[in-house]
Coordinates of C-alpha atoms in Angstrom, one line a residue:
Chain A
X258 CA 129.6 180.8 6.8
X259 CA 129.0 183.6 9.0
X260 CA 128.2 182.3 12.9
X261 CA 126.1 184.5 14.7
X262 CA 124.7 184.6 18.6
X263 CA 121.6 186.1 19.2
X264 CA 121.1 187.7 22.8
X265 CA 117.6 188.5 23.2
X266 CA 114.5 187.3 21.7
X267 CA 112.1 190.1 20.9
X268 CA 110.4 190.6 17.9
X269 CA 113.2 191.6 15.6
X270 CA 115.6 188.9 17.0
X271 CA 113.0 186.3 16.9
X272 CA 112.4 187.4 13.0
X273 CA 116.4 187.5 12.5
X274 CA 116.6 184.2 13.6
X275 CA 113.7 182.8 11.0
X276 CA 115.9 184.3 8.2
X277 CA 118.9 183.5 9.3
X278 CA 118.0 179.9 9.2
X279 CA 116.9 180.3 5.8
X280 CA 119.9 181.4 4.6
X281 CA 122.8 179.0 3.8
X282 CA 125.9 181.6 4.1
X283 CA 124.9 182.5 8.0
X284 CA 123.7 180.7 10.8
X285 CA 122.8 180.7 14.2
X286 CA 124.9 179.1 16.5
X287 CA 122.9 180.4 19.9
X288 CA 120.7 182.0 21.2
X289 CA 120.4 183.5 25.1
X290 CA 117.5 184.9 26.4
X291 CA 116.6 186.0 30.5
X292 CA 113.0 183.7 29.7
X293 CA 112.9 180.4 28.0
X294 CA 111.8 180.6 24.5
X295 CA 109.3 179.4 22.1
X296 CA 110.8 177.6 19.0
X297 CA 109.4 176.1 16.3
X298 CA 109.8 172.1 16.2
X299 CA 112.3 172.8 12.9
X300 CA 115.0 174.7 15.4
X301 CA 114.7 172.3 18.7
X302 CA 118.6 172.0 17.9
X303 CA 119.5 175.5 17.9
X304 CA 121.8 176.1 21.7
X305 CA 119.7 178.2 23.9
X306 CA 121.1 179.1 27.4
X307 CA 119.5 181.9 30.0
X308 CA 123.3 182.3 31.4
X309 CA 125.1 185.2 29.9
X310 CA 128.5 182.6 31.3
X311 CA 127.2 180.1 29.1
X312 CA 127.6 182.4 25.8
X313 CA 129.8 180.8 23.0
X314 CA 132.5 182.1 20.5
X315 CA 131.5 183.5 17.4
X316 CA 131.4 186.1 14.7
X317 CA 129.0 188.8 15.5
X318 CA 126.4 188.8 18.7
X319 CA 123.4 190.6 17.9
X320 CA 121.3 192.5 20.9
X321 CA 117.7 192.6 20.2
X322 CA 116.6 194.2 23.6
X323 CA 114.5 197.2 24.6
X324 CA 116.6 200.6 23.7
X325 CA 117.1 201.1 27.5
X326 CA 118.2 198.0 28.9
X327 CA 121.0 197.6 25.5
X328 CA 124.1 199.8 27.6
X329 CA 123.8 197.6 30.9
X330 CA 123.7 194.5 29.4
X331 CA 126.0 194.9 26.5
X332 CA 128.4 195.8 29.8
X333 CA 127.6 192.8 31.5
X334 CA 128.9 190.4 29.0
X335 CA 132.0 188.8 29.6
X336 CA 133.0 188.6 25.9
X337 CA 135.8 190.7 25.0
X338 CA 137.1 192.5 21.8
X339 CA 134.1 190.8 19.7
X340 CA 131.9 192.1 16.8
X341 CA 128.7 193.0 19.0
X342 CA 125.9 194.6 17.8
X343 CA 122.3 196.4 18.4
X344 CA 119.6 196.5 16.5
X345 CA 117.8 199.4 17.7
X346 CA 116.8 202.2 15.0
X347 CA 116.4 204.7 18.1
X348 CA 119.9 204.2 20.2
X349 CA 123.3 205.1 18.9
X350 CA 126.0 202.5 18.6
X351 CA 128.0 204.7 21.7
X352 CA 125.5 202.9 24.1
X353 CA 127.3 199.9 23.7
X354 CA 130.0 198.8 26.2
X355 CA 133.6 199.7 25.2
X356 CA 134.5 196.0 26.3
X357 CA 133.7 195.1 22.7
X358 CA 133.9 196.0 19.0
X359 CA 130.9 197.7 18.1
X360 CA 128.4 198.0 15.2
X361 CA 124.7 198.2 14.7
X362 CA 122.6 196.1 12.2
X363 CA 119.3 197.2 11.7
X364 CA 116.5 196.3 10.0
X365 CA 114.2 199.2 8.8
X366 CA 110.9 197.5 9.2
X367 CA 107.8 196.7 11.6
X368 CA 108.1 193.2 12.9
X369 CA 104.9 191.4 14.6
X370 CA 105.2 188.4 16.1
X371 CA 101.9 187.7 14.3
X372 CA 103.2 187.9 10.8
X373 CA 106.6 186.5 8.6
X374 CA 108.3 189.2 6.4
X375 CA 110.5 188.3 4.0
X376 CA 113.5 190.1 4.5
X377 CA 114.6 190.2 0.8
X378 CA 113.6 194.1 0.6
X379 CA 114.0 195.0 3.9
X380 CA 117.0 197.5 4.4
X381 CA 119.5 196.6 6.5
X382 CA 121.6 199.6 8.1
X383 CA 124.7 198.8 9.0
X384 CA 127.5 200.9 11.4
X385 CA 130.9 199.6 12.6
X386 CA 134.1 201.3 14.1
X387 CA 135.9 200.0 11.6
X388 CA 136.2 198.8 7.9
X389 CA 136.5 195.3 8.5
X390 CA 133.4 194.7 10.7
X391 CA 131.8 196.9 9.0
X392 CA 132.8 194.2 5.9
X393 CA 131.3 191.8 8.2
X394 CA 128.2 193.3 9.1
X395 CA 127.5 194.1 5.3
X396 CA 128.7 190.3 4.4
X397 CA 125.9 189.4 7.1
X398 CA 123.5 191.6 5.8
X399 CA 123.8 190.2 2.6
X400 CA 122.9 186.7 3.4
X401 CA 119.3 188.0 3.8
X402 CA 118.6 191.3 2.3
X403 CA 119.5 192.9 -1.7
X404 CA 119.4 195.8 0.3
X405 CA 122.1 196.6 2.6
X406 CA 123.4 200.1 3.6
X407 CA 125.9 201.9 5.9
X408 CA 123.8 204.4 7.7
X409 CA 125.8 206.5 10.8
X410 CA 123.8 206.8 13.9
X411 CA 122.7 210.5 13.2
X412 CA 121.1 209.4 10.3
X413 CA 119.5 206.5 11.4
X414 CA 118.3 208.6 14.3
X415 CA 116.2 210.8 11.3
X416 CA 115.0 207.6 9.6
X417 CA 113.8 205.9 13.1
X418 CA 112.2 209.0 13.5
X419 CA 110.5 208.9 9.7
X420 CA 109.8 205.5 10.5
X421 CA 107.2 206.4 13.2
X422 CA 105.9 208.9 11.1
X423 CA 105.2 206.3 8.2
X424 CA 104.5 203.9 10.3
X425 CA 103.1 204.4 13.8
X426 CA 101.4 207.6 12.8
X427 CA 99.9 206.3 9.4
X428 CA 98.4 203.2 11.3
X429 CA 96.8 205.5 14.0
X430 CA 95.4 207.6 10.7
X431 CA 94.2 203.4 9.8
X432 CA 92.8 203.3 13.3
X433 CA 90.9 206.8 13.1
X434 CA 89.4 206.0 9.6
X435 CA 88.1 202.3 11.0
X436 CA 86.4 203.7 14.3
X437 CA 84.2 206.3 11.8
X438 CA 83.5 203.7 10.3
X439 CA 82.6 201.2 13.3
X440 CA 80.5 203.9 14.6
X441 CA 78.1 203.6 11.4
X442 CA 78.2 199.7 11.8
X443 CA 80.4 199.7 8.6
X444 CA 82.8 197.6 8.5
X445 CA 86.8 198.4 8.2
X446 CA 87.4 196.2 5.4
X447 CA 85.7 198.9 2.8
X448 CA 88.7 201.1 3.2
X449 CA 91.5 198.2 2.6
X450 CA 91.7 198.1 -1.3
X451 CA 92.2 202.1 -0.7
X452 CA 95.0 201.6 2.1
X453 CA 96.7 199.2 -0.2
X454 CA 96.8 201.9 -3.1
X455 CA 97.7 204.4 -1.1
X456 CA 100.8 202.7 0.0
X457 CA 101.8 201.2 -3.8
X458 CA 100.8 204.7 -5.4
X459 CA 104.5 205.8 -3.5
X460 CA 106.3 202.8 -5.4
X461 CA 105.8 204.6 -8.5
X462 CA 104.7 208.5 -7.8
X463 CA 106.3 211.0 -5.5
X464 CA 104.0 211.5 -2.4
X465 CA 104.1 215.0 -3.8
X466 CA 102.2 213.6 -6.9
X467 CA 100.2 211.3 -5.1
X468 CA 98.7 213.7 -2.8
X469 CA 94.9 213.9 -3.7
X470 CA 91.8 215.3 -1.4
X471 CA 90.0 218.3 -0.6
X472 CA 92.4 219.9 1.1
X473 CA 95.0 220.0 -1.6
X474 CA 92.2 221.5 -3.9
X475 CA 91.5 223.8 -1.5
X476 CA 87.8 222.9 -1.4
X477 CA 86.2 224.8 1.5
X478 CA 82.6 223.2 1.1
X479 CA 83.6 219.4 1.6
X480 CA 86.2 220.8 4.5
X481 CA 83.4 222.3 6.0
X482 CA 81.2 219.4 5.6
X483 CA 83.9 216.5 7.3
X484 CA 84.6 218.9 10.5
X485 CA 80.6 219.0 10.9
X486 CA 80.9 215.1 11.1
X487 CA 83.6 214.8 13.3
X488 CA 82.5 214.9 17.1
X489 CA 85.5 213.6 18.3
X490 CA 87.5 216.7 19.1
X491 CA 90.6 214.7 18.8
X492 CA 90.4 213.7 15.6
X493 CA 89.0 217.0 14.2
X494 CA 92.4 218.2 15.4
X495 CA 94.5 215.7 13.4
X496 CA 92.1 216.8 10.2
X497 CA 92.7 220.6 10.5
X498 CA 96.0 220.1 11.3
X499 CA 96.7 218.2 8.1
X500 CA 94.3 220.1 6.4
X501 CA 96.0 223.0 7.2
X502 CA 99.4 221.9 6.5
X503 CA 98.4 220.7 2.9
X504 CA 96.7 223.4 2.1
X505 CA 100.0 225.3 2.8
X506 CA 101.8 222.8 0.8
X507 CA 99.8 223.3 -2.6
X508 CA 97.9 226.4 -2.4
Chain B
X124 CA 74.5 194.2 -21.3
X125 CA 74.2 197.3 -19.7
X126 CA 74.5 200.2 -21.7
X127 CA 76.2 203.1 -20.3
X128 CA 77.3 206.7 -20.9
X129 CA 79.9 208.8 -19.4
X130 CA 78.9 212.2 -18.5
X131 CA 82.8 213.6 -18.3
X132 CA 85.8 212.3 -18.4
X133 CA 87.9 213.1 -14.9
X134 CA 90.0 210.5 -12.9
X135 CA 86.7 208.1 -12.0
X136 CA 85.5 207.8 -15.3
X137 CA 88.3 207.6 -17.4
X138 CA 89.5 204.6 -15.6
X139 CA 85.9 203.1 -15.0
X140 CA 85.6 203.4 -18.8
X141 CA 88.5 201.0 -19.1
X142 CA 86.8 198.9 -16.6
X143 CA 83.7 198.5 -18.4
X144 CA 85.3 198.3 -21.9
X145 CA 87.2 195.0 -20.6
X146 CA 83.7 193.7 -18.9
X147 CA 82.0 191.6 -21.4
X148 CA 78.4 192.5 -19.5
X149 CA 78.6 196.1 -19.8
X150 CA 79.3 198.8 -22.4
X151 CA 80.4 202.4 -22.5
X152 CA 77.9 203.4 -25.2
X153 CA 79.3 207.2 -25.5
X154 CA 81.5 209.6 -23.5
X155 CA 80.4 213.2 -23.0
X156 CA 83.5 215.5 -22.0
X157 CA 83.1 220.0 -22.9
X158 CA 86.6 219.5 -24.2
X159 CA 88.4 217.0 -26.6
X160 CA 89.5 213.6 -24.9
X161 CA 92.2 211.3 -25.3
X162 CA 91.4 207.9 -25.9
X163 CA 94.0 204.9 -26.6
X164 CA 93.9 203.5 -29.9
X165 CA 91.5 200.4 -29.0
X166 CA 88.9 202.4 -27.7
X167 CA 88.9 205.4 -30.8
X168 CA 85.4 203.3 -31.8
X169 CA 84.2 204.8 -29.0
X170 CA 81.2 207.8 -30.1
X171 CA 82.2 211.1 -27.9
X172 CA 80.4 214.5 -28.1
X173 CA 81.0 218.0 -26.5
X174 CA 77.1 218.7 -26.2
X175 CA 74.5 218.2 -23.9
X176 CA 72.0 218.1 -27.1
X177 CA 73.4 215.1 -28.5
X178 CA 73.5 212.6 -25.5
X179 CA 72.1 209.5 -26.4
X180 CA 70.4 206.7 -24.8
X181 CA 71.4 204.3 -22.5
X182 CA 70.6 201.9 -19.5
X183 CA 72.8 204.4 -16.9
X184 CA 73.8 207.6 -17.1
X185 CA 77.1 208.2 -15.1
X186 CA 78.1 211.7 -14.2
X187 CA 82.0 212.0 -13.0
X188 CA 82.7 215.6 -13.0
X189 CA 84.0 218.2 -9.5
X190 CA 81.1 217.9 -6.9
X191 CA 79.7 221.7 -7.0
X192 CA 79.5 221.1 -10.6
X193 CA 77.0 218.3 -10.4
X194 CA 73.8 220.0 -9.4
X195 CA 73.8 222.6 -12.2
X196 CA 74.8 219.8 -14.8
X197 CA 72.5 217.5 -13.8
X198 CA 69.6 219.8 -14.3
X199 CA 71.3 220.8 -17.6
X200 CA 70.7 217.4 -18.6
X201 CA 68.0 217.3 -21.8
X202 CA 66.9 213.3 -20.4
X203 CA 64.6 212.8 -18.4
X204 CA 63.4 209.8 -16.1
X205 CA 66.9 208.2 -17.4
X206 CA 68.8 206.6 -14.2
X207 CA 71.2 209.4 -13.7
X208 CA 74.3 208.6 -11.2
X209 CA 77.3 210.3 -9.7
X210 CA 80.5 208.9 -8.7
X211 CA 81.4 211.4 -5.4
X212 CA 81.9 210.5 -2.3
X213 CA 81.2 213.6 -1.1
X214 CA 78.0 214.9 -2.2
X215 CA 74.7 213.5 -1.4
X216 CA 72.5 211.6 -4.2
X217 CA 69.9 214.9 -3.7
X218 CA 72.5 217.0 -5.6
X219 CA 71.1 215.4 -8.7
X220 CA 67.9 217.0 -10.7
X221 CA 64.7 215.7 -9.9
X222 CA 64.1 215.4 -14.1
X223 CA 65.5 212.2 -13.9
X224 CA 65.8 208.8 -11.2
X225 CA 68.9 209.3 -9.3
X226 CA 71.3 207.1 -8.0
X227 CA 74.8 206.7 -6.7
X228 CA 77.8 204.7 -8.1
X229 CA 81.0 205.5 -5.6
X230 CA 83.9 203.2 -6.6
X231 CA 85.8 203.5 -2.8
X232 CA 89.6 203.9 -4.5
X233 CA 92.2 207.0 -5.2
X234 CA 92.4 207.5 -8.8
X235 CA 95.6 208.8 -10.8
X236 CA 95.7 209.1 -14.4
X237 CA 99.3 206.9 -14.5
X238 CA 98.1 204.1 -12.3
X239 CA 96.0 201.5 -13.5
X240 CA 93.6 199.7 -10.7
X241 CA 92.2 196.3 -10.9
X242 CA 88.4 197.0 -10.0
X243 CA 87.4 193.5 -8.8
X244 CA 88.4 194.5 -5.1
X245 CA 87.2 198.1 -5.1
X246 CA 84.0 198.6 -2.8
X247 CA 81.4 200.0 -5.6
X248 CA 79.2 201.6 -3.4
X249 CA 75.5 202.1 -4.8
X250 CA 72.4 204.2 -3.6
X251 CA 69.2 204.6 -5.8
X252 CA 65.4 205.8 -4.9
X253 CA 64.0 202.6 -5.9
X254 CA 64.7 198.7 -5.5
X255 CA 64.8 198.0 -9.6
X256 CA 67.3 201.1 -9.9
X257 CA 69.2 199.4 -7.0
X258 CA 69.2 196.2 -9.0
X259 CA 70.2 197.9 -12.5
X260 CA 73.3 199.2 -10.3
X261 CA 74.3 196.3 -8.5
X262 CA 74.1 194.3 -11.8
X263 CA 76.6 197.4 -13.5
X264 CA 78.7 197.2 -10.1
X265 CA 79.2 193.7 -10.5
X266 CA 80.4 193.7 -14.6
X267 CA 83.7 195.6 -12.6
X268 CA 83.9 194.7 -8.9
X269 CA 83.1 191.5 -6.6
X270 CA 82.4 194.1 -4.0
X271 CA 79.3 196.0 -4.4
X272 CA 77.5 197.3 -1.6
X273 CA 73.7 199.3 -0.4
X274 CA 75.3 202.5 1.1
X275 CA 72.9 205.7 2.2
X276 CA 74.5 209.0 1.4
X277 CA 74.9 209.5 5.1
X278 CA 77.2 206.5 5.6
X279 CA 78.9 207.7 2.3
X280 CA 79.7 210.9 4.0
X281 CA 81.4 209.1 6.6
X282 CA 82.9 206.8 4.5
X283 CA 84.6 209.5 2.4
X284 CA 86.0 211.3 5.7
X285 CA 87.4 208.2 7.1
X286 CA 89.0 208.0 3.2
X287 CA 90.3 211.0 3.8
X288 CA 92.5 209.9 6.8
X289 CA 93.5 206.5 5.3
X290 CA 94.3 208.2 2.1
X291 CA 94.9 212.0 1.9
X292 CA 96.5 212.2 5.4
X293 CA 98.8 208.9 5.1
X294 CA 99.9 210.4 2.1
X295 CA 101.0 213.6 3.8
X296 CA 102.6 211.4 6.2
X297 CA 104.7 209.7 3.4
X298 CA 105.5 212.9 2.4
X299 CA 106.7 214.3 5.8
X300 CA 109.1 210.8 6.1
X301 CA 110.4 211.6 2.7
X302 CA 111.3 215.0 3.6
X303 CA 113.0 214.4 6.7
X304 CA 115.3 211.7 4.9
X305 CA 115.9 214.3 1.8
X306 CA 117.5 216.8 4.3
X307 CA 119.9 214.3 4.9
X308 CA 120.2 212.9 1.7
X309 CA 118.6 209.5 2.7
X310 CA 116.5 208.2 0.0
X311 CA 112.7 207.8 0.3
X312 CA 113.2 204.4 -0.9
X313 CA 114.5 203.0 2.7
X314 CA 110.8 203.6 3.5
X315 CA 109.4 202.2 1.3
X316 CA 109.3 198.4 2.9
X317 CA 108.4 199.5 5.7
X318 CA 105.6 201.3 4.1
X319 CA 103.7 198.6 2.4
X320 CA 104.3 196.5 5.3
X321 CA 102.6 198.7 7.7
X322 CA 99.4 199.0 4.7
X323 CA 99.8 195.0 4.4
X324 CA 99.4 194.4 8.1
X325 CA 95.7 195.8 8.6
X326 CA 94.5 192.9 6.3
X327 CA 95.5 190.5 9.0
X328 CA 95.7 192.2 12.2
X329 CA 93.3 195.2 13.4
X330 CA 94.9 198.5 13.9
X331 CA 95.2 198.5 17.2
X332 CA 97.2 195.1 17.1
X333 CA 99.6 196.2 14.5
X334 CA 99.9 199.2 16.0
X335 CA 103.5 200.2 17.9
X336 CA 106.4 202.2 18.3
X337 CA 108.0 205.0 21.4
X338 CA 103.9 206.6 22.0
X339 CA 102.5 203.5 22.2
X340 CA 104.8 201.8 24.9
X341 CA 105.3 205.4 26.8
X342 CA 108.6 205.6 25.7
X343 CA 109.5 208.9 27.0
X344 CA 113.7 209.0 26.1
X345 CA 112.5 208.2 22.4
X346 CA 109.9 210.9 22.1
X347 CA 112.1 213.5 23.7
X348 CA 114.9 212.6 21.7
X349 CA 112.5 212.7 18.4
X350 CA 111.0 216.2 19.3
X351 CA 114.7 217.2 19.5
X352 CA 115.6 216.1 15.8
X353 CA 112.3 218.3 14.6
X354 CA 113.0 220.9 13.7
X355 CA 110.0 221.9 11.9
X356 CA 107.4 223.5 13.7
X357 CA 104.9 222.0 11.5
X358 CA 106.0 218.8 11.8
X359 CA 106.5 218.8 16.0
X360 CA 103.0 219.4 15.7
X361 CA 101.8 216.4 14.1
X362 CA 104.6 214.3 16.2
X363 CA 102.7 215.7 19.3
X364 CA 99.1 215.0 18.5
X365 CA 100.1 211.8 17.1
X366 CA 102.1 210.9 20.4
X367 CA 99.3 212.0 22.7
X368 CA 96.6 210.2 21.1
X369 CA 98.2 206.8 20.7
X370 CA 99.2 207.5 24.3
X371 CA 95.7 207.8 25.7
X372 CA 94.8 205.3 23.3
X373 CA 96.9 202.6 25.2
X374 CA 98.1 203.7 28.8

């Protein structure tokens, strides 16, 4: 059993903790936070303190706190020469006081408090200082994902920054396609069946082969045609310049 | 049963003749293609010509061929006041000849030849130039799909440029996440998760609530750091555009 103290409760901790619980090889032994939390009427036992004096003993203390507050805080603990961790896909594991041993776990995924996600799939990237928390950390890992990876900070720098591209950027592209739409009183869920193959078509094809549209076919008239349409000069920009781009890609 | 015949034999109508060969309340009565098709063994029954002279009769005539092509084919049709339809989303239902009653049958979905689509969620969307051609289509749209709508070819038009953003663009999205993990020898499948999480989330939450990441909460260290690791020009673009919108979107 794997004993782990979460400090922070954001949206990846508070999703970390769900799993955790779920899982019989790992469990959560506290949690601090600055604010009193929300838990469900299922963990009213789990030990919650707002006193970073108050923190317990245990395996590995995960930090799920904004990207800039992570360096003073992981210095103001008191523990010393324990396994603690971030789980930020933007900060490297350097930001992370010297006081302790340290290691990043990271789930690649977009957590709402809105929505559960299994974790089964999810990739867990995992960085330690050494082998044997890094045996930890992948031991951890594996209590709740089939997918668990050592990743060094320079590359999980690239994937957080793929990450926004595939995610951030492709749900403004969802947002763009729904406010056409709103603006003809159609409604956004027409274009839901397409956003769901869109995203499966990768399971199977390359994005290369997936690619489809009047741009990689290099066809002028219906170009033409959807930059007549668009009167919002914003998002005529994000059409040439993807226009563009694929037309450079395949032509 | 509605009788239909399949004026070429592209993406769209090779996979709506599947669709109708599993309804049991429609029927693809013959397949016109110029050249030789290939047809799976169950569907070899199946009568196909190469020539315009040997078309025979049916309930709805449904024309699937490149959209500058339509016009001149349509007119090169030998029927006349048969419901003739096309399945773009991009050309208007007045690209058809006048010989015959025109309509409109756009199944709102990307097609590949190797992926199969279930068709009960697609948005069939219909357009005709009289209320019993309407009905003749939303009866056919129905044999396939529990989604058939009354779209004008004006609302198509917008509806197939907001596809283009939810579909074509997303895609190149993917594809720019796949690249910057395959310069560091990351696999494309760490985003893949994340991927058809972000996709799942608009069918619960709107864009704007599922939307997040560094532009949206003004994170200025991340988006520095980010346009640091870009190193194609290209790219930085997209990451800019991207970054500016969402920002004005939501500060």
């Amino acid at each position: 059993m794997i004993n782990v103290i979460l400090l922070g409760f954001g949206n990846v901790n508070s999703h970390l903790f769900k799993a955790f619980n779920n899982s019989s090889q790992a469990t959560v032994k506290q949690v601090f936070n600055r604010s009193k939390i929300d838990l469900d009427s299922s963990s009213q036992s789990i030990s919650f303190t707002d006193k970073i004096s108050e923190i317990k003993e245990a395996d590995v203390y995960i930090i799920g706190i904004p990207d800039d507050a992570i360096s003073s805080f992981s210095e103001s603990l008191i523990l010393r020469n324990k396994l603690v961790v971030h789980t930020s896909g933007g900060a490297a594991m350097n930001v992370l006081s010297k006081n302790n041993r340290r290691g990043i776990f990271y789930p690649l995924q977009t957590f709402s408090k809105q929505r559960e996600v299994s974790f089964k799939n999810i990739p867990i990237c995992i960085e330690a200082e050494n082998a044997s928390d890094l045996e930890i950390l992948q031991n951890l890992g594996k209590t709740i994902s089939e997918n668990v990876s050592e990743i060094s900070s320079e590359e999980r720098a690239k994937l957080h920054l793929a990450a926004v591209f595939v995610n951030n950027f492709t749900n403004y592209l969802y947002h763009i396609g729904g406010d056409i739409l709103n603006k003809e009183n159609l409604s956004f869920d027409l274009l839901k069946p397409l956003i769901q193959e869109t995203a499966l078509k990768i399971e199977t094809l390359s994005p290369k082969e997936a690619q489809t549209g009047p741009a990689k076919r290099n066809d002028v008239k219906t170009i033409e045609k959807h930059l007549n349409l668009l009167d919002d000069s914003n998002y005529r920009n994000v059409y040439e310049l993807f226009t563009d781009a694929l037309k450079n890609n395949f032509n």
